[in-house]
Tab-separated table of N, CA, C and O in Angstrom:
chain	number	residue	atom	x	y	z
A	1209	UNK	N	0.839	-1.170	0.000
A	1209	UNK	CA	0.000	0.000	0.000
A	1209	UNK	C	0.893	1.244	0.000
A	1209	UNK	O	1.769	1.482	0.832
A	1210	UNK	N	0.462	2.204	-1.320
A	1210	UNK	CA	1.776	3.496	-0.907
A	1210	UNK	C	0.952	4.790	-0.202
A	1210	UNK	O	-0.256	4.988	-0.331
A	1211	UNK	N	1.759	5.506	0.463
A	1211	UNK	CA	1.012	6.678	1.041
A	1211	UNK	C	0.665	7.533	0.039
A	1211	UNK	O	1.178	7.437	-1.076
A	1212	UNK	N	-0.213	8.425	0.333
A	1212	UNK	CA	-0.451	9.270	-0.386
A	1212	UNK	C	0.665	10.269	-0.644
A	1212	UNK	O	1.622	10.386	0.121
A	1213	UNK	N	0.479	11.099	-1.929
A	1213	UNK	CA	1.282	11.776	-2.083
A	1213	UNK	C	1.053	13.011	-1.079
A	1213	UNK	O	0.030	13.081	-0.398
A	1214	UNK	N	2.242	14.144	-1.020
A	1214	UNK	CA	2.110	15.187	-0.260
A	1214	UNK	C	2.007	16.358	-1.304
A	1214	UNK	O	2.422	16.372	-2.462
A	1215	UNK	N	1.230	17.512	-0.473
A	1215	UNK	CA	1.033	18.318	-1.293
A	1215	UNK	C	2.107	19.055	-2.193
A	1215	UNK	O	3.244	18.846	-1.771
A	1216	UNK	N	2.063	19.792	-3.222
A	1216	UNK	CA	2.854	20.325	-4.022
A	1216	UNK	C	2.514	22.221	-4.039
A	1216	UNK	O	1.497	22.744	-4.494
A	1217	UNK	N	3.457	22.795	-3.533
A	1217	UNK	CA	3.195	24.363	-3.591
A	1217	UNK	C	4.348	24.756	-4.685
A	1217	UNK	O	5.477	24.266	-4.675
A	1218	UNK	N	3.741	26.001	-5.905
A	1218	UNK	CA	4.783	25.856	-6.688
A	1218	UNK	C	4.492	28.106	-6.584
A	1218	UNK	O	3.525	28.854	-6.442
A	1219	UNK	N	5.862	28.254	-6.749
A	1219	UNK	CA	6.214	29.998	-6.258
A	1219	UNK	C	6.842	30.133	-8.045
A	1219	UNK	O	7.832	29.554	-8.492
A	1220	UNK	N	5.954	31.025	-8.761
A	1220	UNK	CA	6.152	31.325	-9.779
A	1220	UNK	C	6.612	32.870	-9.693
A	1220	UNK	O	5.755	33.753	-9.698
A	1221	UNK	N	7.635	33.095	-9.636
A	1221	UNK	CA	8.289	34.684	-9.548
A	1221	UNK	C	8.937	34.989	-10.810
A	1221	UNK	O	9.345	34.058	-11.504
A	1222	UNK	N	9.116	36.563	-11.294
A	1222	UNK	CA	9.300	36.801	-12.204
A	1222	UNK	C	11.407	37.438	-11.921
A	1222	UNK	O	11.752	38.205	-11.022
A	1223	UNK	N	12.198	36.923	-12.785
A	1223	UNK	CA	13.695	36.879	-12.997
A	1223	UNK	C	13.815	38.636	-13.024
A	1223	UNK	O	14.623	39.308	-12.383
A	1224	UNK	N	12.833	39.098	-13.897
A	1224	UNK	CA	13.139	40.629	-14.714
A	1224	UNK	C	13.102	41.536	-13.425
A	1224	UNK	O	13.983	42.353	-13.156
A	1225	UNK	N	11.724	41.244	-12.485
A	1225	UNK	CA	11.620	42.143	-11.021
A	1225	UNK	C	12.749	41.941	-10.059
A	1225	UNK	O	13.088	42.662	-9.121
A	1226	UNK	N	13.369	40.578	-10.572
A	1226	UNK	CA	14.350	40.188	-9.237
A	1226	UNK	C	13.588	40.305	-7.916
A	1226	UNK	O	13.755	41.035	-6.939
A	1227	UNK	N	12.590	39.236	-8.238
A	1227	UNK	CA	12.025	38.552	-6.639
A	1227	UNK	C	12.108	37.252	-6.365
A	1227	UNK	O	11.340	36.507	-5.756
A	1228	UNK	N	13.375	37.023	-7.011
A	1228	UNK	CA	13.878	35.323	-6.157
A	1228	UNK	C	13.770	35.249	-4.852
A	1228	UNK	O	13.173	34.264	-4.417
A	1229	UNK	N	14.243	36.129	-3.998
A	1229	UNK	CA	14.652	36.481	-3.120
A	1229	UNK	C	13.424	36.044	-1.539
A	1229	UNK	O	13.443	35.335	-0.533
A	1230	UNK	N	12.156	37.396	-2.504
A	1230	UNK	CA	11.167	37.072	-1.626
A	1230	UNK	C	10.324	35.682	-2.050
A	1230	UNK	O	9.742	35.086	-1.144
A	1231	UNK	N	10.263	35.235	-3.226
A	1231	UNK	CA	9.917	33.596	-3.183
A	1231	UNK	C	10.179	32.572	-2.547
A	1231	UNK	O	9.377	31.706	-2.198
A	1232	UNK	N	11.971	32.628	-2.249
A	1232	UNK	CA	12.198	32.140	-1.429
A	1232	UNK	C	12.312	32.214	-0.161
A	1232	UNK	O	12.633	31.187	0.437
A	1233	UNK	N	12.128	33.199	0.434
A	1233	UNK	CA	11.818	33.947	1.705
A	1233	UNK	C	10.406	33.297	1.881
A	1233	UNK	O	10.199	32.787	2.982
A	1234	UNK	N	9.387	33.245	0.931
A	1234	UNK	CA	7.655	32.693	1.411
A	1234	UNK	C	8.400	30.997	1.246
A	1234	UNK	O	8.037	30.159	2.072
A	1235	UNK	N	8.994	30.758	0.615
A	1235	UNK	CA	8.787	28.919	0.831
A	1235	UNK	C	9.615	28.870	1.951
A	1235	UNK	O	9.702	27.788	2.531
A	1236	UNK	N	10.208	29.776	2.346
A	1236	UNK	CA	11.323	29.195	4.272
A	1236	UNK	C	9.985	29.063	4.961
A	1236	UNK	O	9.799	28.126	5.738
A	1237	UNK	N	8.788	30.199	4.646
A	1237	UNK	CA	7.927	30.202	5.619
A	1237	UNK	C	7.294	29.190	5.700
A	1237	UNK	O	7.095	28.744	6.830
A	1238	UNK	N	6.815	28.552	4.655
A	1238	UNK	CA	5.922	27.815	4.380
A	1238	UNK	C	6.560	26.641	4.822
A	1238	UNK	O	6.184	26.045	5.830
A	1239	UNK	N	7.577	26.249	4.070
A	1239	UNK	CA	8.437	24.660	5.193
A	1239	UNK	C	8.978	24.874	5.918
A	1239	UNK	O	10.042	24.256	5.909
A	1240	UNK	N	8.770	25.881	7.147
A	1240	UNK	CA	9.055	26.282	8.622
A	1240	UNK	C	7.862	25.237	9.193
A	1240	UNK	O	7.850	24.137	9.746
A	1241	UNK	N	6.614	26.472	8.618
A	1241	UNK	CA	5.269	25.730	9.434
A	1241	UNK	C	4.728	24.840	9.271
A	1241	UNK	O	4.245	24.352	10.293
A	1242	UNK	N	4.487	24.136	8.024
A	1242	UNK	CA	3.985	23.139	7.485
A	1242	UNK	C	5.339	22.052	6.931
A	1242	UNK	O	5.682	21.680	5.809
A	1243	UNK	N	5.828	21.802	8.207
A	1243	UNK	CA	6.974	21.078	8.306
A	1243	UNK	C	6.574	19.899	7.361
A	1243	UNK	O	6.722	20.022	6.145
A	1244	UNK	N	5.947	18.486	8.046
A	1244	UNK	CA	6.341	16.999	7.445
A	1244	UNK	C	4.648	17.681	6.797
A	1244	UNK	O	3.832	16.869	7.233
A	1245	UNK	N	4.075	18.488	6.200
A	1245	UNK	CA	2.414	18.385	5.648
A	1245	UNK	C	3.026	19.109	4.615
A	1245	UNK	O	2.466	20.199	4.500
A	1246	UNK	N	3.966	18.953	3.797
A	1246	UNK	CA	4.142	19.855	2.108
A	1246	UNK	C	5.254	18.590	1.654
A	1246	UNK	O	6.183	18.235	2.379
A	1247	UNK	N	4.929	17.963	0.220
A	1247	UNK	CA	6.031	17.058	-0.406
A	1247	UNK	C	6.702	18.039	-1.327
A	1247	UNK	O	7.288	17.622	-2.327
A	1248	UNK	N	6.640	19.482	-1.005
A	1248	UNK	CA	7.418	20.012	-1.966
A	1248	UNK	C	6.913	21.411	-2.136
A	1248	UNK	O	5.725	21.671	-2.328
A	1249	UNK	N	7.932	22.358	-2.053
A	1249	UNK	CA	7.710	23.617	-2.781
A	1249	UNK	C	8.821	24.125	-3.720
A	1249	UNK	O	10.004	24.323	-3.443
A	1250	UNK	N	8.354	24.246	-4.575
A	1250	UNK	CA	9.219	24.441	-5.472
A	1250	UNK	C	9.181	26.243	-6.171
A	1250	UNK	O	8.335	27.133	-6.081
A	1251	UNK	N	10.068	26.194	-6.618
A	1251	UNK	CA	10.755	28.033	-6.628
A	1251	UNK	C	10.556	28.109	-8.296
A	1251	UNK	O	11.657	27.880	-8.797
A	1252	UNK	N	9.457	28.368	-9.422
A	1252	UNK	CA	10.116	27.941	-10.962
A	1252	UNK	C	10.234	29.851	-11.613
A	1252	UNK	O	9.382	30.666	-11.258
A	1253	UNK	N	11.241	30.188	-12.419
A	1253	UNK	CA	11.373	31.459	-13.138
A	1253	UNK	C	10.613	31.709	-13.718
A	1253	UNK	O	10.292	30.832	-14.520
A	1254	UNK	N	9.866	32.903	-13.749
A	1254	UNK	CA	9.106	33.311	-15.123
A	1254	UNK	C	9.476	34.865	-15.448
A	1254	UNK	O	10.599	35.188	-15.060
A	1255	UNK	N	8.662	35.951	-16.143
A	1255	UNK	CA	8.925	37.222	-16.614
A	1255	UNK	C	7.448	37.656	-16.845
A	1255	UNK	O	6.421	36.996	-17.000
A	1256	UNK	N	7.690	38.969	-16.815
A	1256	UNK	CA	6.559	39.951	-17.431
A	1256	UNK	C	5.896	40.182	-15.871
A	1256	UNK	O	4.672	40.305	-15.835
A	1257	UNK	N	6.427	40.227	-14.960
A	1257	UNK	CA	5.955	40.724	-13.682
A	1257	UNK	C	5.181	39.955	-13.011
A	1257	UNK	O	4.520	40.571	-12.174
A	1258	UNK	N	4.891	38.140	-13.076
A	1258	UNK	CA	4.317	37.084	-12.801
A	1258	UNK	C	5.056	37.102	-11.216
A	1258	UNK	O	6.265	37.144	-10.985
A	1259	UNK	N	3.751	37.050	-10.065
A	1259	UNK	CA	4.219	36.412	-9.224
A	1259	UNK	C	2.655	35.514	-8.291
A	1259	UNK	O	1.718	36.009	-7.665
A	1260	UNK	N	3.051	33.887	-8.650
A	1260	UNK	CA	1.907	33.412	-8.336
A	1260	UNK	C	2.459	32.059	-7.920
A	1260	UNK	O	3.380	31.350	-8.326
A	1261	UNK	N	1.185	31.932	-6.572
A	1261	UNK	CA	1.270	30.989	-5.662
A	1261	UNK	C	0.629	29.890	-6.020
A	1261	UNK	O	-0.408	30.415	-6.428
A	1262	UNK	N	0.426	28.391	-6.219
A	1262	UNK	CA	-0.232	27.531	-6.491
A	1262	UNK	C	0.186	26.218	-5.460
A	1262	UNK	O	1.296	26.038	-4.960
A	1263	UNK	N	-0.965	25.402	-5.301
A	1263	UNK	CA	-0.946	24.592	-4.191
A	1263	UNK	C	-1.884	23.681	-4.971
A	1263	UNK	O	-3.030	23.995	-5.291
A	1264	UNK	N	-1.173	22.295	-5.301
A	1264	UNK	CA	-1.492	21.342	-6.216
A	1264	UNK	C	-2.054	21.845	-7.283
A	1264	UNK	O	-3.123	21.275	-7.499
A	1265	UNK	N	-1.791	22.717	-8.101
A	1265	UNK	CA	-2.712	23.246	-9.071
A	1265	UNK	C	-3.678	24.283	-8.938
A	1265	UNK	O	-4.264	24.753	-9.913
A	1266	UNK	N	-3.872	24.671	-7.722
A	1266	UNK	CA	-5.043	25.102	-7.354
A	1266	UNK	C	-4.557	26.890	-7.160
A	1266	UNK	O	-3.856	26.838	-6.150
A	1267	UNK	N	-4.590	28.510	-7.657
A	1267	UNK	CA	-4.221	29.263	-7.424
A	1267	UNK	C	-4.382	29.846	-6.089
A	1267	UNK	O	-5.464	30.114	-5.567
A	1268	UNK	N	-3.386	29.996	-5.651
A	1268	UNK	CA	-4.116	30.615	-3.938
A	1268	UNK	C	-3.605	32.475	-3.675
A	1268	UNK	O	-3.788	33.252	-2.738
A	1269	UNK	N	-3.074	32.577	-4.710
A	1269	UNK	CA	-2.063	33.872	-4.336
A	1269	UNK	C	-1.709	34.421	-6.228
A	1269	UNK	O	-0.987	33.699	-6.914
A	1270	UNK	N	-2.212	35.483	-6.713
A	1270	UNK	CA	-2.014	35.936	-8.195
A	1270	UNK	C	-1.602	37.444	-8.144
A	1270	UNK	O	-2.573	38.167	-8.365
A	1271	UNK	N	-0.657	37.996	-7.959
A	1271	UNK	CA	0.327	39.325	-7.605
A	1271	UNK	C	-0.971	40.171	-8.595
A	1271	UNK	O	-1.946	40.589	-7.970
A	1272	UNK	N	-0.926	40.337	-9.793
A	1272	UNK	CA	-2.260	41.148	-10.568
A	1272	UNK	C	-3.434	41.283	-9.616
A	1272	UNK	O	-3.711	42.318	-9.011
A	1273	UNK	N	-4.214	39.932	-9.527
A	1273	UNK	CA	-5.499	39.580	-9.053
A	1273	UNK	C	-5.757	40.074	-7.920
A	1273	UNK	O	-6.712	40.798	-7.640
A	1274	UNK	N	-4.413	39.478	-6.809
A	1274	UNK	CA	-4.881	40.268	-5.248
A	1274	UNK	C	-4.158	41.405	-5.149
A	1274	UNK	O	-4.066	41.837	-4.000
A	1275	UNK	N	-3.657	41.976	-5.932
A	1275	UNK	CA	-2.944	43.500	-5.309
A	1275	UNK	C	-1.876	43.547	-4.941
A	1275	UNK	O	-1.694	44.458	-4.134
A	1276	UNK	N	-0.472	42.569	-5.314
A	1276	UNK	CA	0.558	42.927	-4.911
A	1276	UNK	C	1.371	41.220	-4.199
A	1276	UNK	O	1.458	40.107	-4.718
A	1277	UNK	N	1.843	41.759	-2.808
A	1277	UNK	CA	2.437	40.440	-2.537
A	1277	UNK	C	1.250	40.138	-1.342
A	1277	UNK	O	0.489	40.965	-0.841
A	1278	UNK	N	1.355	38.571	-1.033
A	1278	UNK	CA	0.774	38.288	0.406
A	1278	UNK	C	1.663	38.708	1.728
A	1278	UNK	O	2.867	38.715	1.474
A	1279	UNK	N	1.411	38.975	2.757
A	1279	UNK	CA	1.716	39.164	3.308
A	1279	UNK	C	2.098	37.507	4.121
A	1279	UNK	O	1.347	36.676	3.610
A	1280	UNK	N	2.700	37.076	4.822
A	1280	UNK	CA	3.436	35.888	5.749
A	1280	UNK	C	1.808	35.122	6.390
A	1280	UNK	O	1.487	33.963	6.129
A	1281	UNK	N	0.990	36.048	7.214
A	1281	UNK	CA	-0.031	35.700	7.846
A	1281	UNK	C	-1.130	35.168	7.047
A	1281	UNK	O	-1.962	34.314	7.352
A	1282	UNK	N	-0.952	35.955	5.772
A	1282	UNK	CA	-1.948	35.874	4.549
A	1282	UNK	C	-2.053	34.135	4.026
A	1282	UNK	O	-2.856	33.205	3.953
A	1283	UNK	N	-1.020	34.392	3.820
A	1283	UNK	CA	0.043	33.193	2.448
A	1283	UNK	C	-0.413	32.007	3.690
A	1283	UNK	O	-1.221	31.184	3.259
A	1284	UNK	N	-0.087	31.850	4.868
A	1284	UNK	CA	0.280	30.350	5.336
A	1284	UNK	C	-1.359	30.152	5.568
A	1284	UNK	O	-1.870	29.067	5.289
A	1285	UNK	N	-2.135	31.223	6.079
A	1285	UNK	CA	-3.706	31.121	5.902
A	1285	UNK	C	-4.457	30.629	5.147
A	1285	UNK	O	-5.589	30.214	5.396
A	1286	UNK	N	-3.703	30.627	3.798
A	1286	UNK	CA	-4.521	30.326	2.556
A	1286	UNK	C	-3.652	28.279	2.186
A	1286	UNK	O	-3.980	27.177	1.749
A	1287	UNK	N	-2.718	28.857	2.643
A	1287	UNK	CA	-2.077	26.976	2.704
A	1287	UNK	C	-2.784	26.740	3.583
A	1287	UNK	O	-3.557	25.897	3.128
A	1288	UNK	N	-3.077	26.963	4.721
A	1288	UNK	CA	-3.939	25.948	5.731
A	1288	UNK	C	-5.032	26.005	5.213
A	1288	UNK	O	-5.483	24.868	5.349
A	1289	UNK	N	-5.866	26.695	4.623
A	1289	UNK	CA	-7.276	26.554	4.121
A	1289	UNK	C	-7.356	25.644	3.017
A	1289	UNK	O	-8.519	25.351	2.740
A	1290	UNK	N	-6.687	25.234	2.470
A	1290	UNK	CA	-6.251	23.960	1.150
A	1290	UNK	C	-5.560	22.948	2.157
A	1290	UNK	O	-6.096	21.871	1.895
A	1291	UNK	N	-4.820	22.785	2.979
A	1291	UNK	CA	-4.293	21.723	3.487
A	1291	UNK	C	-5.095	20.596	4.462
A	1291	UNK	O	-5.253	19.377	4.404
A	1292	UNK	N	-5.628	21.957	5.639
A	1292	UNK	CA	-6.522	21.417	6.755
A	1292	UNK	C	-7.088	22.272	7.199
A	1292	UNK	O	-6.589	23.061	8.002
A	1293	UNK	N	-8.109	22.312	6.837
A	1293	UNK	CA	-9.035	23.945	7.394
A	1293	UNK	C	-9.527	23.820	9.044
A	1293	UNK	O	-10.315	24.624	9.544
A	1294	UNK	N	-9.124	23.059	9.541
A	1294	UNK	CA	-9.745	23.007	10.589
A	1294	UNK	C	-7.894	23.041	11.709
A	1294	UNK	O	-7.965	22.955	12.935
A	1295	UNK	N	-6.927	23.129	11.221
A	1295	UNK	CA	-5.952	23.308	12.060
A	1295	UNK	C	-5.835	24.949	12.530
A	1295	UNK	O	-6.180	25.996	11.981
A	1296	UNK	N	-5.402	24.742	13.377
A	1296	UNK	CA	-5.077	26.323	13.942
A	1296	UNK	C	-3.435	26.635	13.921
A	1296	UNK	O	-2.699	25.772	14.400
A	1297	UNK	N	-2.858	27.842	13.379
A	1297	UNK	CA	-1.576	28.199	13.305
A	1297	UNK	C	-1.041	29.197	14.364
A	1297	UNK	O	-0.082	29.967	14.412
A	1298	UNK	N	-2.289	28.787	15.379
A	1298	UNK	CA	-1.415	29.234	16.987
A	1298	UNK	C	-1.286	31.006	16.700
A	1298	UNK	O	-2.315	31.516	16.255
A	1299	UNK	N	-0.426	31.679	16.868
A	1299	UNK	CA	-0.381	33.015	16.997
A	1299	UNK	C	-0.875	33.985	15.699
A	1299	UNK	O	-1.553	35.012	15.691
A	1300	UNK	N	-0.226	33.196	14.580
A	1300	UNK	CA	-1.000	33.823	13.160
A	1300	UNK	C	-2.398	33.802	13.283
A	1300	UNK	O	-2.943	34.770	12.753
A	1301	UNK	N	-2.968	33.181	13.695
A	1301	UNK	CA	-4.414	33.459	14.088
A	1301	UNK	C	-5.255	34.345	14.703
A	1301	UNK	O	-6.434	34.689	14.622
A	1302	UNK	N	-3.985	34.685	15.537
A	1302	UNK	CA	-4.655	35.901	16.165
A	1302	UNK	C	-4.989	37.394	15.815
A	1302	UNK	O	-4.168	37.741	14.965
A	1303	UNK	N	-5.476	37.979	15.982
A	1303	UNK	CA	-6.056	39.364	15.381
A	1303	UNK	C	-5.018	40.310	16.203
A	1303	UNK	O	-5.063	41.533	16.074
């Protein structure tokens, strides 16, 4: 019997803005908190001012769409709402 696979978060940043930086700055966050619950985040290049978050396919974060970047509290909010909506992230939770 194999386990299931683990989720896949993929950080599409654009080379031309030079925001490697903060892409990889959101995936420290993201496999900080969601330690052994992510099989992967991956960092891929793009251009034309693309910066977008996806979690198995699914868009959770579109730099155009929502206005810019997520903020840390934002971003792991929207992974827990696709991962396990019913976990609590302890202090990010709080108001």
């Amino acid at each position: 019997m194999t386990e299931p696979s683990k989720p896949r978060i993929v950080i599409t940043y654009c080379t031309q803005c030079q925001w490697l930086l903060r892409a990889g700055w959101m995936a420290q966050e993201l496999l900080s908190t969601f330690t052994s619950d992510l099989g992967e985040v991956a960092l891929v290049p793009g251009s034309g001012g693309v910066f977008q978050i996806d979690y198995n396919d699914v868009v959770i974060w579109e730099r155009q769409k929502d206005g810019g970047f997520p903020d840390v509290k934002t971003l792991k909010q929207r992974v827990r709402d696709q991962l396990d909506p019913g976990r609590s992230l302890g202090h990010v939770d709080r108001t």
